GROMACS .gro file of C-alpha atoms in nm:
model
  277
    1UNK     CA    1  -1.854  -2.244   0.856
    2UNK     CA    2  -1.544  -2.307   1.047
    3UNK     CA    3  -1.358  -2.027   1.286
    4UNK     CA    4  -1.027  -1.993   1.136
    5UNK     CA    5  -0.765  -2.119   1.375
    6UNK     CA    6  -0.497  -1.939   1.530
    7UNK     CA    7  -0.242  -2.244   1.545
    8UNK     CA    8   0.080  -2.097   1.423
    9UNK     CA    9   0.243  -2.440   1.470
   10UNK     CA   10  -0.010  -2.534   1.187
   11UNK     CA   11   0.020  -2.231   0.976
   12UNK     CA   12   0.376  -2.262   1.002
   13UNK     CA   13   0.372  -2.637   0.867
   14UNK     CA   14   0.139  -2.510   0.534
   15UNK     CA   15   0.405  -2.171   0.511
   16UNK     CA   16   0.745  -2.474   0.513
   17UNK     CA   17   0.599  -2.614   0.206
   18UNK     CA   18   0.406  -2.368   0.027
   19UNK     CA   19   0.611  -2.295  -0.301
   20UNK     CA   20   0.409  -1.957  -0.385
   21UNK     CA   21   0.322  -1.722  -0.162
   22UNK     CA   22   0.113  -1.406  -0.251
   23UNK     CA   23   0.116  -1.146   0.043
   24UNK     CA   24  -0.228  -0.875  -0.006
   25UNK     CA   25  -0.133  -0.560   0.272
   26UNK     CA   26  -0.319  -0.245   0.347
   27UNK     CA   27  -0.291   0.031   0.561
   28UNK     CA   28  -0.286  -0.139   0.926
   29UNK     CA   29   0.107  -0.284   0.838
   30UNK     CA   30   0.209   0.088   0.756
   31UNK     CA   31   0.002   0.226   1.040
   32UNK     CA   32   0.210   0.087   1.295
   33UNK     CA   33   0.524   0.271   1.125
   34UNK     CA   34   0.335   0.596   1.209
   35UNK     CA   35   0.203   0.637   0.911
   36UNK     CA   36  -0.171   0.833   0.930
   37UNK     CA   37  -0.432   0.561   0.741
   38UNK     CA   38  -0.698   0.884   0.664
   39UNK     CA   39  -0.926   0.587   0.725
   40UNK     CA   40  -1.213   0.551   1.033
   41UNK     CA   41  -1.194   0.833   1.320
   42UNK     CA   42  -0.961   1.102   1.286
   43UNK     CA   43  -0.897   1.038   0.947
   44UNK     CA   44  -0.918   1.414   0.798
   45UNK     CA   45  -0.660   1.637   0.658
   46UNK     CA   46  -0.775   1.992   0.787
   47UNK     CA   47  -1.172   1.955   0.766
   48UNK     CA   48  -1.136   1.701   0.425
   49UNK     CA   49  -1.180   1.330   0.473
   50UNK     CA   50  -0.917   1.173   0.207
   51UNK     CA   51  -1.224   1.091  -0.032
   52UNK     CA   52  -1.309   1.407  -0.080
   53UNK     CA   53  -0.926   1.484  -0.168
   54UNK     CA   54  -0.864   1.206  -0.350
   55UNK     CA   55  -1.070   1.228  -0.696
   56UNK     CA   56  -0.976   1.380  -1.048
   57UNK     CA   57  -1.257   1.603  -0.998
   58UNK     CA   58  -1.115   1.726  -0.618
   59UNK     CA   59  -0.778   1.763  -0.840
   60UNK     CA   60  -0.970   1.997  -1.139
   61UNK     CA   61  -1.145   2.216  -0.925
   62UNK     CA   62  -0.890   2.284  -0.712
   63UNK     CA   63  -0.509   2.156  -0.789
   64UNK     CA   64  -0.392   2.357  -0.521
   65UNK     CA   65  -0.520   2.163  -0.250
   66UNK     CA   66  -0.455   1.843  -0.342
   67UNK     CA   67  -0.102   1.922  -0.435
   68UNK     CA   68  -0.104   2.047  -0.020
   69UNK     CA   69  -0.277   1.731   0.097
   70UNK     CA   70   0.023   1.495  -0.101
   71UNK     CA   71   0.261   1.710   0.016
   72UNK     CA   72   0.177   1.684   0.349
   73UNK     CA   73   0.157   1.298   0.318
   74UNK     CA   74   0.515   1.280   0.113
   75UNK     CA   75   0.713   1.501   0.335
   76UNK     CA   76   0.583   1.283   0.641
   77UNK     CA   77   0.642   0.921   0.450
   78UNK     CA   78   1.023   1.072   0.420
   79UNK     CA   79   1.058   1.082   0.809
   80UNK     CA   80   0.861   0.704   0.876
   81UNK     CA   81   1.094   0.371   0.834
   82UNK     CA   82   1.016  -0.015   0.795
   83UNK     CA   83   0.864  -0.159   1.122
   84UNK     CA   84   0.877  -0.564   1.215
   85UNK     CA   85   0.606  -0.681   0.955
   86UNK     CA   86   0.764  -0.528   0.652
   87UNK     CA   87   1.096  -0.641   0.704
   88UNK     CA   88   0.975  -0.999   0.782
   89UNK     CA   89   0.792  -0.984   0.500
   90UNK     CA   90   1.126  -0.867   0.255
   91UNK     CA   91   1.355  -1.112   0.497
   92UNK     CA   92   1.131  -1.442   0.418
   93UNK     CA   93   1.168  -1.344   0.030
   94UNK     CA   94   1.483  -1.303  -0.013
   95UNK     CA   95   1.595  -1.654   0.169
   96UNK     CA   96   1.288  -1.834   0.010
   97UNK     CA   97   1.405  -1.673  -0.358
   98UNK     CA   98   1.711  -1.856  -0.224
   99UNK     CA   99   1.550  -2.202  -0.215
  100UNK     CA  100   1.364  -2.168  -0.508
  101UNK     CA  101   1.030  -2.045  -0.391
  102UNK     CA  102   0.841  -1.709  -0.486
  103UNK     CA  103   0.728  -1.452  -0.214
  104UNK     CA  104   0.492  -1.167  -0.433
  105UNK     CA  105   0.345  -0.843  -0.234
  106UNK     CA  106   0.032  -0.718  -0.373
  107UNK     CA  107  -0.024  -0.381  -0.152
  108UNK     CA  108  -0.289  -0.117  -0.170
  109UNK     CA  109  -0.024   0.083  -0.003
  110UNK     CA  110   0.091   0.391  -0.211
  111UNK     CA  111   0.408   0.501   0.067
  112UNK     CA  112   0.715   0.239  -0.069
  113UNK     CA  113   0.738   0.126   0.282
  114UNK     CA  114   0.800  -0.254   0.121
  115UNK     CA  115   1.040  -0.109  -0.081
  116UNK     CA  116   1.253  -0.017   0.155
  117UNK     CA  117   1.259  -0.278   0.381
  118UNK     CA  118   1.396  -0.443   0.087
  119UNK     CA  119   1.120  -0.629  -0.063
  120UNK     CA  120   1.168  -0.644  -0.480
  121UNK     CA  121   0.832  -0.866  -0.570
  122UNK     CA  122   0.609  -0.586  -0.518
  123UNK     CA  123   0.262  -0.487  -0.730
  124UNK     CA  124   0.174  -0.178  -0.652
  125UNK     CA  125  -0.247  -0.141  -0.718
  126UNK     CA  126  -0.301   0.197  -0.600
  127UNK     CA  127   0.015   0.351  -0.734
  128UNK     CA  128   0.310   0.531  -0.544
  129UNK     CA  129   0.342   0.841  -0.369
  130UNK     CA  130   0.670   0.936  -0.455
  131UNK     CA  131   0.571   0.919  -0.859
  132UNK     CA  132   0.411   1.196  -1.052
  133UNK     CA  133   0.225   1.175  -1.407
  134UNK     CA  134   0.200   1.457  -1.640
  135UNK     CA  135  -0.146   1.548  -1.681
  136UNK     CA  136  -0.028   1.706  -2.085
  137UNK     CA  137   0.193   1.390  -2.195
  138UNK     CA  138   0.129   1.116  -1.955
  139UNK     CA  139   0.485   1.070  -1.863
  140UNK     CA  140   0.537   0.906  -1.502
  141UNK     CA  141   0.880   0.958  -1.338
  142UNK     CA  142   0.979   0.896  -0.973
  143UNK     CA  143   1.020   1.232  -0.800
  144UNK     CA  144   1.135   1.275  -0.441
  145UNK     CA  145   1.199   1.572  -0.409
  146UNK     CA  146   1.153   1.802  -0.075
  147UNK     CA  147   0.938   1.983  -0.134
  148UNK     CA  148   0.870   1.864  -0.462
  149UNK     CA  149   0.828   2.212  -0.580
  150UNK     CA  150   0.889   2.585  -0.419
  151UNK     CA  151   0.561   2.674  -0.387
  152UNK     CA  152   0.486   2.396  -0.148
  153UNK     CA  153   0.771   2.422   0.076
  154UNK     CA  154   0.626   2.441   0.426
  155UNK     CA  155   0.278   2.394   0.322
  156UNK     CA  156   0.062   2.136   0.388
  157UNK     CA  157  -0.013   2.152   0.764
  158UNK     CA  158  -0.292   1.929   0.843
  159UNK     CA  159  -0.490   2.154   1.133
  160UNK     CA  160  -0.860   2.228   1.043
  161UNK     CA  161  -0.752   2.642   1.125
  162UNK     CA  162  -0.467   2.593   0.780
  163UNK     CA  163  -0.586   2.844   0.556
  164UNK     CA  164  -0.561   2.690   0.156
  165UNK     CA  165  -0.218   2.806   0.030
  166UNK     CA  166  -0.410   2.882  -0.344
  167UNK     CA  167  -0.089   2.854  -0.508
  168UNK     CA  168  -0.132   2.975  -0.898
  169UNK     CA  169  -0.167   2.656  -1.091
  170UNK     CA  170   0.189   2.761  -1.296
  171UNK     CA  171   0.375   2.752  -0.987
  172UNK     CA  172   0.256   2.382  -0.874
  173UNK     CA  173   0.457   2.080  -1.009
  174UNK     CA  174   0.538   2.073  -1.349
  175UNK     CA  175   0.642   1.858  -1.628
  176UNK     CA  176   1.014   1.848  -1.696
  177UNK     CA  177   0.983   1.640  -2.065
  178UNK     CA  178   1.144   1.865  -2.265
  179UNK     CA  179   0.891   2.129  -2.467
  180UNK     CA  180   0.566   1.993  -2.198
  181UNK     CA  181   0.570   2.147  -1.912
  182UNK     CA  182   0.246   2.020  -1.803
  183UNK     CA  183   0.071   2.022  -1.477
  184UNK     CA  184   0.175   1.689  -1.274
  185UNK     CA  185  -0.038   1.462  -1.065
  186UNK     CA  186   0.046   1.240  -0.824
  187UNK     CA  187   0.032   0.876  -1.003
  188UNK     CA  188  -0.182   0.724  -0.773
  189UNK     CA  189  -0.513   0.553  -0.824
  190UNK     CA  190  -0.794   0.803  -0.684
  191UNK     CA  191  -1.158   0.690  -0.625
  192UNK     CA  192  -1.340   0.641  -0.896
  193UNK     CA  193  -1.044   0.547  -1.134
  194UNK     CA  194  -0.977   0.240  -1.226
  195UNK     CA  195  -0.687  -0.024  -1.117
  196UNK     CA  196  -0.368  -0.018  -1.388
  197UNK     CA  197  -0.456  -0.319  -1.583
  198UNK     CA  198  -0.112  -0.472  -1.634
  199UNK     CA  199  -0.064  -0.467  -1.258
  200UNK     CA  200  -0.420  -0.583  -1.216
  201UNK     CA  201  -0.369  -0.906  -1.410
  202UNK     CA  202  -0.006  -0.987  -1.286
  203UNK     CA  203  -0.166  -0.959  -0.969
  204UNK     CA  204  -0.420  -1.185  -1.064
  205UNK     CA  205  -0.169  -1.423  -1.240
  206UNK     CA  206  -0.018  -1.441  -0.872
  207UNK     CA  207  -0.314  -1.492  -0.694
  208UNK     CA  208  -0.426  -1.786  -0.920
  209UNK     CA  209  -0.106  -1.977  -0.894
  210UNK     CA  210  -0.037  -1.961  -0.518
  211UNK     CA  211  -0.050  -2.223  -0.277
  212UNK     CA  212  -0.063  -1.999   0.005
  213UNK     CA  213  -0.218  -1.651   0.072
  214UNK     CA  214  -0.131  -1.392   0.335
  215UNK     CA  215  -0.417  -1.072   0.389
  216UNK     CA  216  -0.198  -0.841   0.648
  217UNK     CA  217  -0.303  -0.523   0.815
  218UNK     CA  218  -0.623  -0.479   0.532
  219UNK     CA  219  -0.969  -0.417   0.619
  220UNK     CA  220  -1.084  -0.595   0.331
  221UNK     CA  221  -1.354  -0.343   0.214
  222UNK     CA  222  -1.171  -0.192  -0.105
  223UNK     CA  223  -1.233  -0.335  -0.389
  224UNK     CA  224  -1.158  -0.511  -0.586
  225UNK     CA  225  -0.829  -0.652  -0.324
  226UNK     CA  226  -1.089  -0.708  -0.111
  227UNK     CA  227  -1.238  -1.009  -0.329
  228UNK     CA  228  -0.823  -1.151  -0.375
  229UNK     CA  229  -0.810  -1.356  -0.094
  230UNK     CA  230  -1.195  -1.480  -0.060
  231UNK     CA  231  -1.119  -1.628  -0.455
  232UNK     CA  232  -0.843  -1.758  -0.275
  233UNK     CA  233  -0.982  -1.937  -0.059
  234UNK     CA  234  -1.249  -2.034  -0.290
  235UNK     CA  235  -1.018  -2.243  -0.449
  236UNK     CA  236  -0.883  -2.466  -0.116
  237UNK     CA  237  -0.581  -2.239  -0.104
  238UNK     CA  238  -0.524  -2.181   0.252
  239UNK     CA  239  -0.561  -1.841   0.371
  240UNK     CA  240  -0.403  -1.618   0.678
  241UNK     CA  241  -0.550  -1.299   0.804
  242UNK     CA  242  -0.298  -1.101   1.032
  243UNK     CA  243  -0.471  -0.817   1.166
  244UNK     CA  244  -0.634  -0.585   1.446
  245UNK     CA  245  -0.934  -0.697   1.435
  246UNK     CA  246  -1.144  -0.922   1.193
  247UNK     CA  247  -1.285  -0.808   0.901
  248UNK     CA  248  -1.620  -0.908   0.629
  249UNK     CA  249  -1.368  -1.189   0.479
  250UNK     CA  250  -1.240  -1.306   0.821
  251UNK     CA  251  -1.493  -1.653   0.884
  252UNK     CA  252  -1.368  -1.748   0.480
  253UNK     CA  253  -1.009  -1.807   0.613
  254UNK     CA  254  -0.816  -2.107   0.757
  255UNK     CA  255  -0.577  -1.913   0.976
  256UNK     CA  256  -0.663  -1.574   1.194
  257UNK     CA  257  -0.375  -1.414   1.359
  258UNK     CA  258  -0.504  -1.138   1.593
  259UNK     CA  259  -0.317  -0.834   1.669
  260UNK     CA  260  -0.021  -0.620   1.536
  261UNK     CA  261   0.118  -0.726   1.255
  262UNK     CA  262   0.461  -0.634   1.358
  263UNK     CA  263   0.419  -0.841   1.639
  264UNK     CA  264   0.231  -1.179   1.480
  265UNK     CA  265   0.402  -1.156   1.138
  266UNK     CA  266   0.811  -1.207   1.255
  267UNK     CA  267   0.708  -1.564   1.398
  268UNK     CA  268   0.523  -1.672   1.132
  269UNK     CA  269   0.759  -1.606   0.858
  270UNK     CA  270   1.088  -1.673   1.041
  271UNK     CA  271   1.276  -2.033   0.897
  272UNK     CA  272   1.127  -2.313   0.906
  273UNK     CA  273   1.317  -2.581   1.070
  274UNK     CA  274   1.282  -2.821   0.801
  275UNK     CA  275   1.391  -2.493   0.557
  276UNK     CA  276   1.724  -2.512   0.406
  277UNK     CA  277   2.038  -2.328   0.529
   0.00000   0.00000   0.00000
């Protein structure tokens, strides 16, 4: 099997023609806004690894610290902004949506960080921070709100000394549908639940009708985004990884772009010269 090639002169001649691009990121493109991944070393919230945070069952047996751990991670995602790879990213969409051509993000990324760099093609598979669902009724609303209720205000602190807060379950967010008043969640995706299945197939709708693939700043071990691009590829579709290292999928790829994403992605995205004014 071929080593992908780093020839941006080359990628950039498959990127002036391709008509539909699908764009898979993960947590390396918001790392390098500041944003903590919980993934590898370091990765713990007091003495919790995120996968111990981040089930229904962690949520049911105690609500309380949960609620802390998303609070913690909400009230820092309101002080992080956009760095160079997202706004390329939103940038090359809205001049190719200009000429015609279709620019989709498919993130695991749950912090909106696309969204405000002004993408608007955006699937979300793991959900969004900044939207709650109603344990009771089911309703999901967006909620940003700081804190997002009283009881949390200035909890959260990630040192392993934090003592729990054990806030009374009536005093942590609640539903505002009239006559509910259920406990919320966050609406995010938590391990061992499954993938929204309307997202999951327009994803998959994407994925099977582009003619060019992006994989930035994902490790490629969480599944199932992690099997995306390799189907991808499977298919002839050219490929490009940009990221910090390689990953399992890497040697299945036409293009490698080593490094920070904020720092490879700008040139690669930037007009073409044969691109339309």
């Amino acid at each position: 099997m071929a080593r992908p090639s780093s020839d941006l002169a080359a990628f950039r001649k498959t990127f002036s023609t391709a008509k539909n691009i699908a764009i898979i990121t993960g947590a390396g493109v918001s790392a390098e806004s500041g944003v903590p991944t919980f993934r590898g070393a370091g990765g713990y919230w007091r003495k919790w690894e995120a996968q111990q945070l981040a089930t229904p069952e962690a949520f049911s047996r105690n609500p309380s610290r949960v609620w802390e751990f998303y609070h913690y991670r909400r009230e820092v995602m309101l002080t992080k902004d956009p760095n160079p790879a997202h706004l390329a990213i939103a940038e090359c969409e809205e001049r190719l949506s200009k000429q015609g051509r279709n620019v989709t993000v498919i993130t695991q990324n749950i912090d909106e960080l696309h969204r405000h760099a002004g993408s608007k093609n955006i699937l979300e598979l793991h959900g969004n921070l900044f939207k709650t669902r109603c344990m009771s009724c089911s309703h999901e609303a967006t909620n940003y709100h700081s804190p997002i209720c009283a009881a949390l205000k200035g909890k959260g602190a990630p040192d392993p000394d934090t003592e729990d807060a054990q806030i009374p379950v009536q005093q942590l967010p609640r539903c505002e549908q009239k006559g509910c008043h259920g406990l919320l969640r966050p609406a995010v995706v938590w391990f061992g639940e499954t993938l929204d299945s309307d997202i999951l197939s327009r994803a998959e709708e994407v994925l099977d009708s582009c003619d060019l693939c992006l994989v930035v700043g994902t490790s490629s071990v969480v599944y199932p985004a992690a099997m995306f691009a390799p189907q991808v590829a499977a298919r002839g579709v050219h490929v490009a990884e940009f990221n910090m290292e390689n990953t399992p999928a890497t040697m299945r790829f036409k293009f490698h772009f080593h490094g920070p994403c904020g720092t490879t992605l700008p040139p690669a995205l930037e007009r073409h010269e044969t691109e339309q004014k």
